[in-house]
Short mmCIF file of C-alpha atoms in Angstrom, two decimals:
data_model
loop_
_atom_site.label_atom_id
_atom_site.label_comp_id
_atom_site.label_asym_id
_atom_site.label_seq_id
_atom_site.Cartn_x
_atom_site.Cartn_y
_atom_site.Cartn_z
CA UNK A 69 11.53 -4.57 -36.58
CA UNK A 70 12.61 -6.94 -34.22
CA UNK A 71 10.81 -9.77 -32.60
CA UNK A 72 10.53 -8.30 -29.05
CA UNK A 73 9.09 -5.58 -30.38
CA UNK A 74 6.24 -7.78 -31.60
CA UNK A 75 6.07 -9.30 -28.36
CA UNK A 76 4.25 -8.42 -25.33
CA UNK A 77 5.77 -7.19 -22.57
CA UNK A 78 5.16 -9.61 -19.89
CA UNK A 79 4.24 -8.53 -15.97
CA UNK A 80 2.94 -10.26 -12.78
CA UNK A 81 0.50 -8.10 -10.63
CA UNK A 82 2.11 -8.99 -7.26
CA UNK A 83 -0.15 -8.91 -4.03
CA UNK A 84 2.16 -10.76 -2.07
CA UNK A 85 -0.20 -12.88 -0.87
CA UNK A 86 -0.60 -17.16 -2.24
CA UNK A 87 -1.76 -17.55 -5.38
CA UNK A 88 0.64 -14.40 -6.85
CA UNK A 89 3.29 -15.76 -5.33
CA UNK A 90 2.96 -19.33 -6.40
CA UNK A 91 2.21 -17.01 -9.95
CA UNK A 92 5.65 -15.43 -9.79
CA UNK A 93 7.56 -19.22 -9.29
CA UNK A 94 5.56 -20.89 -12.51
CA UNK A 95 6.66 -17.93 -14.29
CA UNK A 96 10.69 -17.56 -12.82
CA UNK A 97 11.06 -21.31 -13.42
CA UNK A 98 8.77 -22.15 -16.59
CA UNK A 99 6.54 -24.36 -14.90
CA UNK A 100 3.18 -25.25 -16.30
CA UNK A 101 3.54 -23.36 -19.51
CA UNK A 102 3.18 -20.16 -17.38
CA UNK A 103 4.84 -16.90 -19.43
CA UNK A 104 8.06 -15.57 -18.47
CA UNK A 105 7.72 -12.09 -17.10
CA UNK A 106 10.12 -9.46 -17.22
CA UNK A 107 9.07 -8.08 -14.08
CA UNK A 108 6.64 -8.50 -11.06
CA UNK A 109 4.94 -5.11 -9.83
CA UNK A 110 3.23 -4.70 -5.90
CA UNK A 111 1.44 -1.88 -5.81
CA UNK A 112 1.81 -0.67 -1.92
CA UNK A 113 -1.00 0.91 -0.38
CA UNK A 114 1.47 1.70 2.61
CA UNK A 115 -1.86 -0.15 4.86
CA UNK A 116 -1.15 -3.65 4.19
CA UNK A 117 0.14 -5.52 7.33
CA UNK A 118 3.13 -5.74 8.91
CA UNK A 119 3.45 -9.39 7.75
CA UNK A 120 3.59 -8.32 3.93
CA UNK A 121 6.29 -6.10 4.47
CA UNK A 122 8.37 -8.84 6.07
CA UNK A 123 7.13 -11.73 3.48
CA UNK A 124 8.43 -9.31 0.76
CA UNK A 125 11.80 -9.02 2.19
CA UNK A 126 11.98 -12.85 1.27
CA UNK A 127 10.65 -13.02 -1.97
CA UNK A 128 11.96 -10.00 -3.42
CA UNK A 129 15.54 -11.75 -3.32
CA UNK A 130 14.32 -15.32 -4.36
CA UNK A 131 12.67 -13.23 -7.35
CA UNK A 132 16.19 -11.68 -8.11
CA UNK A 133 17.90 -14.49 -8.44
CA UNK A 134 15.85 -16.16 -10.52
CA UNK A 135 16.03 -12.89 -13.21
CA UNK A 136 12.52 -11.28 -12.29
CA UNK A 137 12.82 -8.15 -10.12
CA UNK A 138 10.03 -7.10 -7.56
CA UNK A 139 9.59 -3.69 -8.04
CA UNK A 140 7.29 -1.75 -5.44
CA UNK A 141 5.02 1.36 -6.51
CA UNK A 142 2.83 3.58 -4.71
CA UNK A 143 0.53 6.30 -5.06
CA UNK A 144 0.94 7.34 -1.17
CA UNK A 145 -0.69 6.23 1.85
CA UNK A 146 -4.23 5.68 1.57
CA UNK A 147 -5.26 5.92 4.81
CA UNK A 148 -4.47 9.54 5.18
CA UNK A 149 -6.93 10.36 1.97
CA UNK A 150 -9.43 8.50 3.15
CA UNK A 151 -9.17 10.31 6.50
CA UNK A 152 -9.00 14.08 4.75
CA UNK A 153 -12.12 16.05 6.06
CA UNK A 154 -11.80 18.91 3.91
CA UNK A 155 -14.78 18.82 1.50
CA UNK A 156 -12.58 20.00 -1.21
CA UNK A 157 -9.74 17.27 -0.73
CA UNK A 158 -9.59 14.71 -3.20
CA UNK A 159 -11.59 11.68 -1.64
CA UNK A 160 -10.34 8.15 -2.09
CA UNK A 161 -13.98 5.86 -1.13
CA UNK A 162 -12.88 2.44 0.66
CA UNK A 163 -15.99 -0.21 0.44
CA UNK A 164 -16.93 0.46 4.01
CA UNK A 165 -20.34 -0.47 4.89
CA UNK A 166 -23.12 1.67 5.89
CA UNK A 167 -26.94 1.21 6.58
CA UNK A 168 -29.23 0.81 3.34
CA UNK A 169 -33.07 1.21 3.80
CA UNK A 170 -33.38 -1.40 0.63
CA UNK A 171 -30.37 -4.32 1.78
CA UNK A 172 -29.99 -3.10 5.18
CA UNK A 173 -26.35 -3.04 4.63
CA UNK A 174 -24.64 -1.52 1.44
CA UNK A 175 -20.85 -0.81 1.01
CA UNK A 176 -19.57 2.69 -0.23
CA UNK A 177 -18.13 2.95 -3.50
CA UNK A 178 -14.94 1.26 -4.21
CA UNK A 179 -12.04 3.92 -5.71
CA UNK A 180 -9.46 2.38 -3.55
CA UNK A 181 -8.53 -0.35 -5.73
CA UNK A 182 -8.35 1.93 -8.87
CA UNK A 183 -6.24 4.45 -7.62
CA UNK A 184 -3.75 3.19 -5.16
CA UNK A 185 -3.52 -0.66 -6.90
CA UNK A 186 -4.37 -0.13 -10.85
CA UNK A 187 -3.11 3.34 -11.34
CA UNK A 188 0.21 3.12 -10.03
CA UNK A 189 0.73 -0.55 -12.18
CA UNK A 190 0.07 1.68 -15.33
CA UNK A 191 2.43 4.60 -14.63
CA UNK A 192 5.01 1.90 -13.64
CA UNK A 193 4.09 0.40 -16.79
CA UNK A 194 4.06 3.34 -19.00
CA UNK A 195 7.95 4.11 -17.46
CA UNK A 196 9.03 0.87 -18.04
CA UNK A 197 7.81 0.87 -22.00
CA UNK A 198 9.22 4.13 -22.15
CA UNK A 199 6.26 5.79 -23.10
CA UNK A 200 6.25 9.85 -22.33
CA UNK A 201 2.92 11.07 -20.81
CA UNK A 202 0.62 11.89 -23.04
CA UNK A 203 1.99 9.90 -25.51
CA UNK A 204 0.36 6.40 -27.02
CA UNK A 205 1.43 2.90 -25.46
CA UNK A 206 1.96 0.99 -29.24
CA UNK A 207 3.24 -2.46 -27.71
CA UNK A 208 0.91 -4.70 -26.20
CA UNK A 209 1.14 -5.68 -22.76
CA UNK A 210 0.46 -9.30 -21.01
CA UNK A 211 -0.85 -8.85 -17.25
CA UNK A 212 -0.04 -12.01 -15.65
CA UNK A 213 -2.83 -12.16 -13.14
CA UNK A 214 -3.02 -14.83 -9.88
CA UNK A 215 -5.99 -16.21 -9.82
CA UNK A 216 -7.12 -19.78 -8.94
CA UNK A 217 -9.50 -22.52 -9.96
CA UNK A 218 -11.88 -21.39 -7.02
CA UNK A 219 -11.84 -17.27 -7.85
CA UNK A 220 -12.45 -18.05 -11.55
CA UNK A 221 -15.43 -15.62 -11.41
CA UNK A 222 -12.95 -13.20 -10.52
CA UNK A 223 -11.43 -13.31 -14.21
CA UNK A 224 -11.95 -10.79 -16.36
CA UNK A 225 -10.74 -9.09 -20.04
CA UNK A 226 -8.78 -5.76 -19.18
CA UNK A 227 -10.48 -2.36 -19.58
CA UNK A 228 -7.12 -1.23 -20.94
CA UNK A 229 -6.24 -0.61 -24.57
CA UNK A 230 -3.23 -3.12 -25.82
CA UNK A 231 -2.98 -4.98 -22.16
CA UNK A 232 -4.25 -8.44 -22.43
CA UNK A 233 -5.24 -10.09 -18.82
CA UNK A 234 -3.69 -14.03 -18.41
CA UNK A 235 -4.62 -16.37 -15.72
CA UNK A 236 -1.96 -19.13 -15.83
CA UNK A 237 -3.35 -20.58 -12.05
CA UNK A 238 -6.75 -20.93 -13.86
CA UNK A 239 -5.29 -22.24 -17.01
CA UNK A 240 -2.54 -24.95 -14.95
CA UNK A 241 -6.26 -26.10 -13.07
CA UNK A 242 -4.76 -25.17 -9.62
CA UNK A 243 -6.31 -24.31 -6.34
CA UNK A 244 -5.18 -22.99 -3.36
CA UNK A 245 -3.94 -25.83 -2.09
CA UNK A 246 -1.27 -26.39 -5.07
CA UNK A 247 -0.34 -22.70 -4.54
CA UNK A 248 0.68 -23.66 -1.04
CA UNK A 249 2.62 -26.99 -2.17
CA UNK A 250 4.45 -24.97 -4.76
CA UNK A 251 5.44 -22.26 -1.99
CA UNK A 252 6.63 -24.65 0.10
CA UNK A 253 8.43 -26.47 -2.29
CA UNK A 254 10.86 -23.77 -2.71
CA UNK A 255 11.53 -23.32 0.76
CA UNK A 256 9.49 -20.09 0.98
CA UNK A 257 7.20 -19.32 3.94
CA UNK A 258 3.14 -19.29 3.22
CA UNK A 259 2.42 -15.26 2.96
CA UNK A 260 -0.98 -14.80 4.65
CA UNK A 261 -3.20 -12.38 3.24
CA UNK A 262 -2.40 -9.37 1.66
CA UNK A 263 -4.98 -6.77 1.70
CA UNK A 264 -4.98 -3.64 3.71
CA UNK A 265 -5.17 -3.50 7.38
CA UNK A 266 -8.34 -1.86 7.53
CA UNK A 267 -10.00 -3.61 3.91
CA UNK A 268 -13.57 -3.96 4.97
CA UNK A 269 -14.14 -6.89 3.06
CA UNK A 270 -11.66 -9.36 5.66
CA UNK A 271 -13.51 -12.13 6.87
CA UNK A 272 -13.77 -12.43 10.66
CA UNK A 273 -10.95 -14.88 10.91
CA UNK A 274 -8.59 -11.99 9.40
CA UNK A 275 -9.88 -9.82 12.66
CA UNK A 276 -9.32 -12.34 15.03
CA UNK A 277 -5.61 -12.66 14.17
CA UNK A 278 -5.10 -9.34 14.14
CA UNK A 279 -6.31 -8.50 17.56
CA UNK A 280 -4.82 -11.21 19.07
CA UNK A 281 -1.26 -11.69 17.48
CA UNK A 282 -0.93 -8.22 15.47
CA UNK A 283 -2.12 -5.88 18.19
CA UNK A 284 -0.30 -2.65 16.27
CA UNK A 285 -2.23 -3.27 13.33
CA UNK A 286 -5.22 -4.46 15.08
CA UNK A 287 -5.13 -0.08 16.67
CA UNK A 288 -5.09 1.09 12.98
CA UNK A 289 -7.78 -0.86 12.13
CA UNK A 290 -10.01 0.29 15.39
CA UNK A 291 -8.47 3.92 14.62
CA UNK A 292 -9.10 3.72 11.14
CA UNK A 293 -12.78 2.37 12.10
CA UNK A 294 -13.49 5.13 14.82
CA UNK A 295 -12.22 7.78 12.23
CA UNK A 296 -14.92 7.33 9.18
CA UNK A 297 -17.60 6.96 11.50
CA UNK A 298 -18.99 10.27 10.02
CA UNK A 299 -18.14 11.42 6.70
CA UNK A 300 -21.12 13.87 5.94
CA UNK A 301 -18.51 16.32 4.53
CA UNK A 302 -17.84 13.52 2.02
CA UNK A 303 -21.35 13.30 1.14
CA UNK A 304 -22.30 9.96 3.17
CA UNK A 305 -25.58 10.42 4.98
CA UNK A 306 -25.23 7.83 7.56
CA UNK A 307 -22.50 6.28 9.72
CA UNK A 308 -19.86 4.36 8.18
CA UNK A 309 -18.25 0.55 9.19
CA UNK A 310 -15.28 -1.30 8.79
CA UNK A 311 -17.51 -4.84 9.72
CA UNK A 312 -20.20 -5.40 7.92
CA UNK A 313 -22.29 -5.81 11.35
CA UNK A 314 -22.10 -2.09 11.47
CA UNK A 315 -20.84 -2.11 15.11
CA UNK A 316 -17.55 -0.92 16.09
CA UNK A 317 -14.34 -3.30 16.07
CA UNK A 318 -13.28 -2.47 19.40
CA UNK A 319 -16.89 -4.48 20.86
CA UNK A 320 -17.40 -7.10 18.56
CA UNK A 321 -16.85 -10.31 20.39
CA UNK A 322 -14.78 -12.32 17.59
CA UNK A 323 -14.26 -16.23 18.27
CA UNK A 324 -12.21 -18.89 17.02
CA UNK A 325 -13.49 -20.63 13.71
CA UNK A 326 -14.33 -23.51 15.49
CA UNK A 327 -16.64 -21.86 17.70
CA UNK A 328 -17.92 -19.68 15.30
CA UNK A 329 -18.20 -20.97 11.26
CA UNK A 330 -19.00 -17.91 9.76
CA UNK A 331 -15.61 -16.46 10.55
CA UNK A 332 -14.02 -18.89 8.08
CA UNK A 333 -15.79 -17.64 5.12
CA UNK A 334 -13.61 -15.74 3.02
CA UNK A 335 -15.45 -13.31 0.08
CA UNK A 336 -12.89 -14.05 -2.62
CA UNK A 337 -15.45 -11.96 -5.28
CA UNK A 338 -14.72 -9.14 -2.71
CA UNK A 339 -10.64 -9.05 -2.75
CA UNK A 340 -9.13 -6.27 -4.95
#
C-alpha cells in the first residue's frame, strides 16, 4: 500500500472570514509548519453577506494558483427552513433568543451549524474519499481548523470517527492581529465577518454596519427578525429574537463603538 494511503487527507474548513483565510495562506505556502491541504471547503448557508460572496471571488483564484481549490457546498438556503410553518416540515433551530423565567434570556437550540456547516463538509468529504453511502470512511482525515490564540477555548477533538481536528493558528501562537498582517501581506483585502446575515450571536457593531452601509442585508435581517417572532407551531412558547435585548431590530437605537462600548464586544465562544 502506498504512502498516501497511510496519510491523511488534509482539508481547511473555510469561513471566509480572517483567521481561515490567513489558515488557507500558511497552508498554500508552507508557512509556520502549517499542513498542506488538498483542498479548502466553505460550506454556504446561502445567508452570509453580500461581502463574503465578493471576498470569495478573490480568494478562490489566489487559492488556485497556489494548487488548493475552494470548493463551495451547500445544503440549501437556511433561511427558508427556518421560516417553514408547517408543523410537519423539517425544522432547522437558529440560536435566537427568547425570554427564560430562570436567565431572563435563553437562546433556542442550535441545529444550524450542524446541518447547513458540518453536514455538508462530510458529504463533500465522503465524495472526495470516494466513499459510497453507506459504506465505511477507512482513511483518516486531518480538519485544518482556523482558530487563534484568543478563541483557544473554542478548540476541540472531533466527534467524528477517523477525522482528527488541527489548529495550526493556535499552534504558530498567532492572534488576530498576525492573521491580518499575513492577509495583507499577500495583497488580499481583510474579509470581515463571515457568519450569516441574520446569526443572532453578531455583536452590535456587526448591526450597525449593516444598517448603515449594507441596507439589503440589513431588510433580511429585520425580515428574518419580524418572521420568527412566533413559532408556536415549532413548539416555542414565547416570542423569539434576533438581539439578545429581545426587542425588534428595526427600533433598537444602535451607536457607534465609541459612544457605546458594549457594541465592540464580540462572543467568539458563540461563532459557529
Amino acid at each position: 500500500m502506498s504512502t498516501a494511503a497511510h496519510s491523511p487527507y488534509t482539508y481547511i474548513s473555510l469561513g471566509a472570514g480572517v483567521q481561515s483565510t490567513a489558515l488557507l495562506i500558511l497552508s498554500a505556502l508552507g508557512l509556520r509548519g502549517c499542513p498542506r491541504a488538498e483542498v479548502a471547503i466553505f460550506a454556504d448557508t446561502q445567508d452570509e453577506p453580500a461581502w463574503v460572496y465578493r471576498f470569495l471571488e478573490r480568494l478562490e483564484p489566489w487559492a488556485a494558483a497556489r494548487g488548493i481549490p475552494v470548493l463551495r457546498v451547500t445544503a440549501g438556503r437556511l433561511s427558508d427552513q427556518v421560516l417553514r410553518q408547517d408543523p410537519g416540515a423539517r425544522w432547522s433551530s437558529i440560536p435566537a433568543w427568547t425570554p427564560s423565567e430562570i436567565h431572563g434570556v435563553s437562546p433556542l437550540h442550535r441545529q444550524c451549524t450542524a446541518e447547513y456547516k458540518i453536514r455538508p463538509i462530510q458529504r463533500k468529504l465522503r465524495e472526495l474519499l470516494g466513499v459510497r453511502p453507506r459504506q465505511r470512511v477507512r482513511r483518516e482525515v486531518l480538519a485544518l481548523l482556523g482558530i487563534s490564540v484568543e478563541e483557544a477555548h473554542r478548540m476541540r477533538p472531533s466527534r467524528t470517527p477517523l477525522i482528527r481536528n488541527a489548529y495550526p493558528l493556535v499552534d504558530a501562537r498567532m492572534g488576530r492581529g498576525d492573521c491580518v498582517d499575513l492577509i495583507r501581506a499577500q495583497d488580499l483585502p481583510v474579509p470581515k465577518k463571515s457568519a450569516c446575515v441574520f446569526c443572532p450571536y453578531h455583536a452590535g457593531t456587526y448591526w450597525l454596519e449593516l444598517r448603515d452601509h449594507y441596507p439589503e442585508d440589513w431588510a433580511q435581517a429585520v425580515r428574518m427578525d419580524n418572521a420568527i417572532r412566533n413559532v408556536t407551531a415549532k413548539g416555542v412558547e414565547r416570542p423569539v429574537f434576533l438581539h439578545r435585548s429581545l426587542r425588534p431590530l428595526q427600533v433598537l437605537e444602535l451607536r457607534p463603538p465609541e459612544e457605546d462600548p458594549q457594541l465592540s464586544l464580540e462572543g467568539f465562544g458563540n461563532e459557529c
